[in-house]
Short mmCIF file of C-alpha atoms in Angstrom, two decimals:
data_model
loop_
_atom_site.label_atom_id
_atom_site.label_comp_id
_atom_site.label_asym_id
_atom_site.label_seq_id
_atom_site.Cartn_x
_atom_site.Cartn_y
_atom_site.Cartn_z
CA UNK A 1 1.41 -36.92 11.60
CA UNK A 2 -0.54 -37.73 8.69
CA UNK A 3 -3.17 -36.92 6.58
CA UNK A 4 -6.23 -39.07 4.97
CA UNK A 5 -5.62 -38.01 1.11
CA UNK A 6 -8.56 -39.77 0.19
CA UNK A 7 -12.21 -38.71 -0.04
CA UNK A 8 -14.35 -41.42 2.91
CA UNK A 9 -17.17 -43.02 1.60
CA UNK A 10 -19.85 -41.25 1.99
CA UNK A 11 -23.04 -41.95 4.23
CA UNK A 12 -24.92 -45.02 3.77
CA UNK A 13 -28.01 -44.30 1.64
CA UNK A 14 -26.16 -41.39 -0.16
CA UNK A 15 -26.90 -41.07 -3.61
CA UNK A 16 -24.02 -39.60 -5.76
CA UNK A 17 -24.33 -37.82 -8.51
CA UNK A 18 -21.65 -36.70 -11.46
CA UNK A 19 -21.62 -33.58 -13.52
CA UNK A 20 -24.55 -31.98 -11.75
CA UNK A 21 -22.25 -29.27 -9.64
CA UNK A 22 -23.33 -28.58 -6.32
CA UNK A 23 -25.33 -31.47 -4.50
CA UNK A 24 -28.95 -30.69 -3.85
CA UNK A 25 -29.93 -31.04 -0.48
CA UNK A 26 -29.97 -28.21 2.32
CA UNK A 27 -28.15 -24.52 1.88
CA UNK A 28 -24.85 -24.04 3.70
CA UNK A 29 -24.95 -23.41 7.15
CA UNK A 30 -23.41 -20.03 7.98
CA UNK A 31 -20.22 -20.42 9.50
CA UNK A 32 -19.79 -24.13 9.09
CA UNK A 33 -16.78 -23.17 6.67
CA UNK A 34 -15.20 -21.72 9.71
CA UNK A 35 -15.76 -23.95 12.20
CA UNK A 36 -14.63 -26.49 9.77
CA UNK A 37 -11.47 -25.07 8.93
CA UNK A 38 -11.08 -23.83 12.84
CA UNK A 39 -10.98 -27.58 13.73
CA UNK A 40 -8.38 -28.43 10.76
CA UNK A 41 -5.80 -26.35 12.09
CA UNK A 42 -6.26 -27.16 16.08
CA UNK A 43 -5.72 -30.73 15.00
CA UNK A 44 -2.69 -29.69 12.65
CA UNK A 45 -1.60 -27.66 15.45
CA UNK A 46 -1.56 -30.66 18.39
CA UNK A 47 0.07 -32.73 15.92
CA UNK A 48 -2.56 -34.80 15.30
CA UNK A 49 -4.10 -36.81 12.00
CA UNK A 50 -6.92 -34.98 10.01
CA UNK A 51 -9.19 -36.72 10.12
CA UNK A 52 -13.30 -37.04 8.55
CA UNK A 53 -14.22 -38.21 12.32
CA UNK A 54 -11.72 -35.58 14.15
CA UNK A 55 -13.15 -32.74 12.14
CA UNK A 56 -16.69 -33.53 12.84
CA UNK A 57 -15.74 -34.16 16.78
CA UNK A 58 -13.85 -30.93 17.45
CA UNK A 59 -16.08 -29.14 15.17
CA UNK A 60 -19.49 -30.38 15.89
CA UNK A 61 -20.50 -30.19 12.09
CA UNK A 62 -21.50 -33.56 10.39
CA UNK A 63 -19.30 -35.35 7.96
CA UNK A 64 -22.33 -34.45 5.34
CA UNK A 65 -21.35 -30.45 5.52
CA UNK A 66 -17.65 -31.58 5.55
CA UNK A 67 -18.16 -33.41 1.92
CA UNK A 68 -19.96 -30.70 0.55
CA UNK A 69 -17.00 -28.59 1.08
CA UNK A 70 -13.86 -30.30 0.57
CA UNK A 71 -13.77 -33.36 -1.77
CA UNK A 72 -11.02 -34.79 0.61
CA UNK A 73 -9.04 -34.67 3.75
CA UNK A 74 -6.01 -33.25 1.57
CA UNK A 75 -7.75 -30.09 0.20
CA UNK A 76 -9.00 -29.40 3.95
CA UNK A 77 -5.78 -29.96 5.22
CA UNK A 78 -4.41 -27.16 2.32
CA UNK A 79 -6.94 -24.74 2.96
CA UNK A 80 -6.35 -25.45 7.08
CA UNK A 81 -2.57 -24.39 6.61
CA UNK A 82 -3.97 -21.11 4.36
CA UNK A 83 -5.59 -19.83 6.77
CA UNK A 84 -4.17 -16.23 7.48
CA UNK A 85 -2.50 -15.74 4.69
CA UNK A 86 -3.58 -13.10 2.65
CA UNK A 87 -2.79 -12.11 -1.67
CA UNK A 88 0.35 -9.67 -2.00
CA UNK A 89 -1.06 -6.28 -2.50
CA UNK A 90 1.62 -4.47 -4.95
CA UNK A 91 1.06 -0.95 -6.22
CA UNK A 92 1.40 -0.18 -10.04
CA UNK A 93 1.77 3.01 -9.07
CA UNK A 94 5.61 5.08 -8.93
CA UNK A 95 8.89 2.75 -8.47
CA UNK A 96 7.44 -0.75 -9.59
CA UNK A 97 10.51 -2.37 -7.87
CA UNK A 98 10.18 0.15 -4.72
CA UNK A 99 6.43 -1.51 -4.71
CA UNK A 100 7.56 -5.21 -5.08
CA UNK A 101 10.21 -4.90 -2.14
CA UNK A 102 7.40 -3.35 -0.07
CA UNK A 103 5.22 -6.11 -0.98
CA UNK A 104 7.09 -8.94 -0.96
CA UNK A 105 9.69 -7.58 2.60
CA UNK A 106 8.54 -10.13 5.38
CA UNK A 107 8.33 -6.76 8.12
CA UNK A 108 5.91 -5.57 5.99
CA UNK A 109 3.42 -9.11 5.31
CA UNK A 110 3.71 -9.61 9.41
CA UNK A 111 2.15 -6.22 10.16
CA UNK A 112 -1.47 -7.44 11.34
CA UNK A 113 -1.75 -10.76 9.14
CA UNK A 114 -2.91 -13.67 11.66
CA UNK A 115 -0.56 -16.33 10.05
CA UNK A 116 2.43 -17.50 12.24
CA UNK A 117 5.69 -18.37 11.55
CA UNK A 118 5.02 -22.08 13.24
CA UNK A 119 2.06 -22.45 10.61
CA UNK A 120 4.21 -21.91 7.84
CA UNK A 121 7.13 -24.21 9.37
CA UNK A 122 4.42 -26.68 9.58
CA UNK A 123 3.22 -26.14 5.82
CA UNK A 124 6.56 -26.71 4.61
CA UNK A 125 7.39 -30.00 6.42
CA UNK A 126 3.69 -31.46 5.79
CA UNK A 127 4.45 -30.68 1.98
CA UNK A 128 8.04 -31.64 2.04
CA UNK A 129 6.15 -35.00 3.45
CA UNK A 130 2.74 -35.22 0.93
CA UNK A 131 3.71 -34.25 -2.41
CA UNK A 132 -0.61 -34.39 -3.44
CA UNK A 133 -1.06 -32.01 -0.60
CA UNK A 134 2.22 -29.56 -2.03
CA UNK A 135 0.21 -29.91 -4.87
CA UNK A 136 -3.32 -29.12 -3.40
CA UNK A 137 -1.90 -26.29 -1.90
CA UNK A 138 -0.17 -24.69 -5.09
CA UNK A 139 -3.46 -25.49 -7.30
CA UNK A 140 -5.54 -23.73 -4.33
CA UNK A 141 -3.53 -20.99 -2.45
CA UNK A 142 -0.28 -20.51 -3.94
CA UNK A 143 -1.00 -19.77 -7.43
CA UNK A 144 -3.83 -17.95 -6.90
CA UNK A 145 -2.12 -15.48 -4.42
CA UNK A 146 0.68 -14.87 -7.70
CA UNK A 147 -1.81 -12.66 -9.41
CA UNK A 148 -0.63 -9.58 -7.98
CA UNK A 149 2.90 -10.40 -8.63
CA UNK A 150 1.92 -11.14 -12.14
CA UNK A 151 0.52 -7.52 -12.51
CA UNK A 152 3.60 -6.13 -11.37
CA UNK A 153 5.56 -7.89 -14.25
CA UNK A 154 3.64 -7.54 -16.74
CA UNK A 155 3.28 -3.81 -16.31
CA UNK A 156 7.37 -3.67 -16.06
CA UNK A 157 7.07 -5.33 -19.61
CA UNK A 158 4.33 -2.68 -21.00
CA UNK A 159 6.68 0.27 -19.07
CA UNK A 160 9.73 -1.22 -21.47
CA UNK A 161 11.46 -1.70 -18.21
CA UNK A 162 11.65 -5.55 -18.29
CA UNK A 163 12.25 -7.22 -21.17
CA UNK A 164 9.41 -8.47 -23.74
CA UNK A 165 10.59 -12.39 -23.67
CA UNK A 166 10.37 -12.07 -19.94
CA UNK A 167 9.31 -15.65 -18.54
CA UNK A 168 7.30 -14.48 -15.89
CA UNK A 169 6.35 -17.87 -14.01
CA UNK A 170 10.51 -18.65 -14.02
CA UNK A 171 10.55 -14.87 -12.93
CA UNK A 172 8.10 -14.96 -10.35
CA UNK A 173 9.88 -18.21 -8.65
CA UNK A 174 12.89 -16.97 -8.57
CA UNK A 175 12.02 -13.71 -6.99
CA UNK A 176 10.37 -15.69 -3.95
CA UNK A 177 12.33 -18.58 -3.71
CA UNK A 178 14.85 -16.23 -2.46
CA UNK A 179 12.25 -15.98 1.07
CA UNK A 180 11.72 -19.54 0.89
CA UNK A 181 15.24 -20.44 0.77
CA UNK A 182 16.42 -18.71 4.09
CA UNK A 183 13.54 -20.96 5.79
CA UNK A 184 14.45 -24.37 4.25
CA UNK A 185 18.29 -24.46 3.52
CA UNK A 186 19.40 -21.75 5.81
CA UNK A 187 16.82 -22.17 8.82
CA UNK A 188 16.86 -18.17 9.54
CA UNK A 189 14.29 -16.10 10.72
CA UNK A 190 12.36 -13.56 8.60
CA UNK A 191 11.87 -11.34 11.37
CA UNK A 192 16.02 -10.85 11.58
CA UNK A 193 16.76 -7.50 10.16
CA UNK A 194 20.17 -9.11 8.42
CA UNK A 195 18.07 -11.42 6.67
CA UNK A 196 15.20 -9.18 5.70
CA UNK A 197 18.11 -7.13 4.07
CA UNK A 198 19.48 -9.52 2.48
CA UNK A 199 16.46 -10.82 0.97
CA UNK A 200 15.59 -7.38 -0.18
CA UNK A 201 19.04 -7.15 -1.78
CA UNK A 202 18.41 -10.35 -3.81
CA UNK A 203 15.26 -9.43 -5.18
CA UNK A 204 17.50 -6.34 -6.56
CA UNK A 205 19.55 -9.07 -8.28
CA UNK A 206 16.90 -10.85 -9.62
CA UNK A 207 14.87 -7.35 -11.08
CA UNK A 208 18.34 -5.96 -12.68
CA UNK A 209 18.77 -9.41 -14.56
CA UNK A 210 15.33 -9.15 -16.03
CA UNK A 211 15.54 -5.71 -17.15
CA UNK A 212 15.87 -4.36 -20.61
CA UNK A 213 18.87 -3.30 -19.91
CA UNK A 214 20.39 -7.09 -19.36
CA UNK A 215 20.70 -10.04 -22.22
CA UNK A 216 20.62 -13.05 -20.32
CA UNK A 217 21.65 -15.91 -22.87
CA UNK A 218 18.85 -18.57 -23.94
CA UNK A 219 20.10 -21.98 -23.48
#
């Protein structure tokens, strides 16, 4: 399956226009975004290419509301394979490493979230596969859904409990590459107990090495 990275022309007669924002015309039809997005994953989901014409078939909106919303088939496809996910919501409140754990333990993000495990499967091979959409998907979801983790280090560094020269984006990958790696290398399950364990015993790792209490050498 693949995807159309580039933005279609757009309809004949259009007039573009640069560095004027939004384009005028008519306001957004409520629930076109959803519709839009609705018909994105269905298509992902048969296995099928996403496509400007595909979209507008299974959707019924017209390719004009589809350009007003995306500015290409990549950044529909990203937010198409977002869809479900939700931000981590970590407390600052008590343990902050009780919080994280909570936060971060698969058990816990599967409890009522509408995203399934096939949906991420099929993120990871479409971006193994696309590197622009990987990187439409970091710019859009991904980094934005960091924030909370963010919070959580930073107030360990105001606490004293991590350390001040803390690099927080090498900090924040390694804590959940540890999730993504039982999916890619070791093909396991999130929803295994053993594995949920073990992931929760890495993060431990990862937290001790970036306390106060541990020099890590600079190299």
């Amino acid at each position: 399956m693949t995807t159309t990275t580039t933005r279609p022309a757009p309809p004949a007669g259009a007039v573009q226009r640069r560095g004027t924002g939004r384009r005028p015309g008519r306001p957004r039809a409520a629930g076109h975004d959803e519709k839009i997005l609705a018909a994105a994953v269905e298509l992902l989901e048969r296995g099928q290419d996403v496509t400007v014409s595909r979209v507008v078939e299974v959707s019924g909106v017209s390719r004009a509301a589809i350009y007003r919303r995306w500015p290409s088939m990549t950044d529909l496809v990203a937010a198409a394979l977002d869809v479900g996910r939700e931000p981590y919501t970590i407390s600052l409140e008590g343990d902050l490493l009780t919080n994280l754990l909570a936060a971060l333990s698969p058990d816990t993000r599967a409890a009522g979230r509408d995203y399934p495990e096939r949906r991420f499967r099929l993120r990871l091979r479409l971006a193994l596969s696309d590197r622009r959409l990987a990187q439409a998907y970091w710019r859009s979801h991904v980094a934005r859904r960091r924030s909370g983790l963010v919070a959580v280090l930073r107030e360990g560094i105001a606490r004293g409990e991590l350390r001040e020269n803390l690099d927080l984006e090498a900090s924040m990958d390694l804590i959940t590459g540890v999730f993504y790696y039982q999916y890619v290398v070791r093909g396991e399950s999130l929803t295994d107990p053993v594995v949920v364990d073990r992931c929760r015993e890495a993060v431990r790792t990862a937290w001790r090495g970036m306390t106060r209490g541990t020099t890590a050498p600079r190299t």
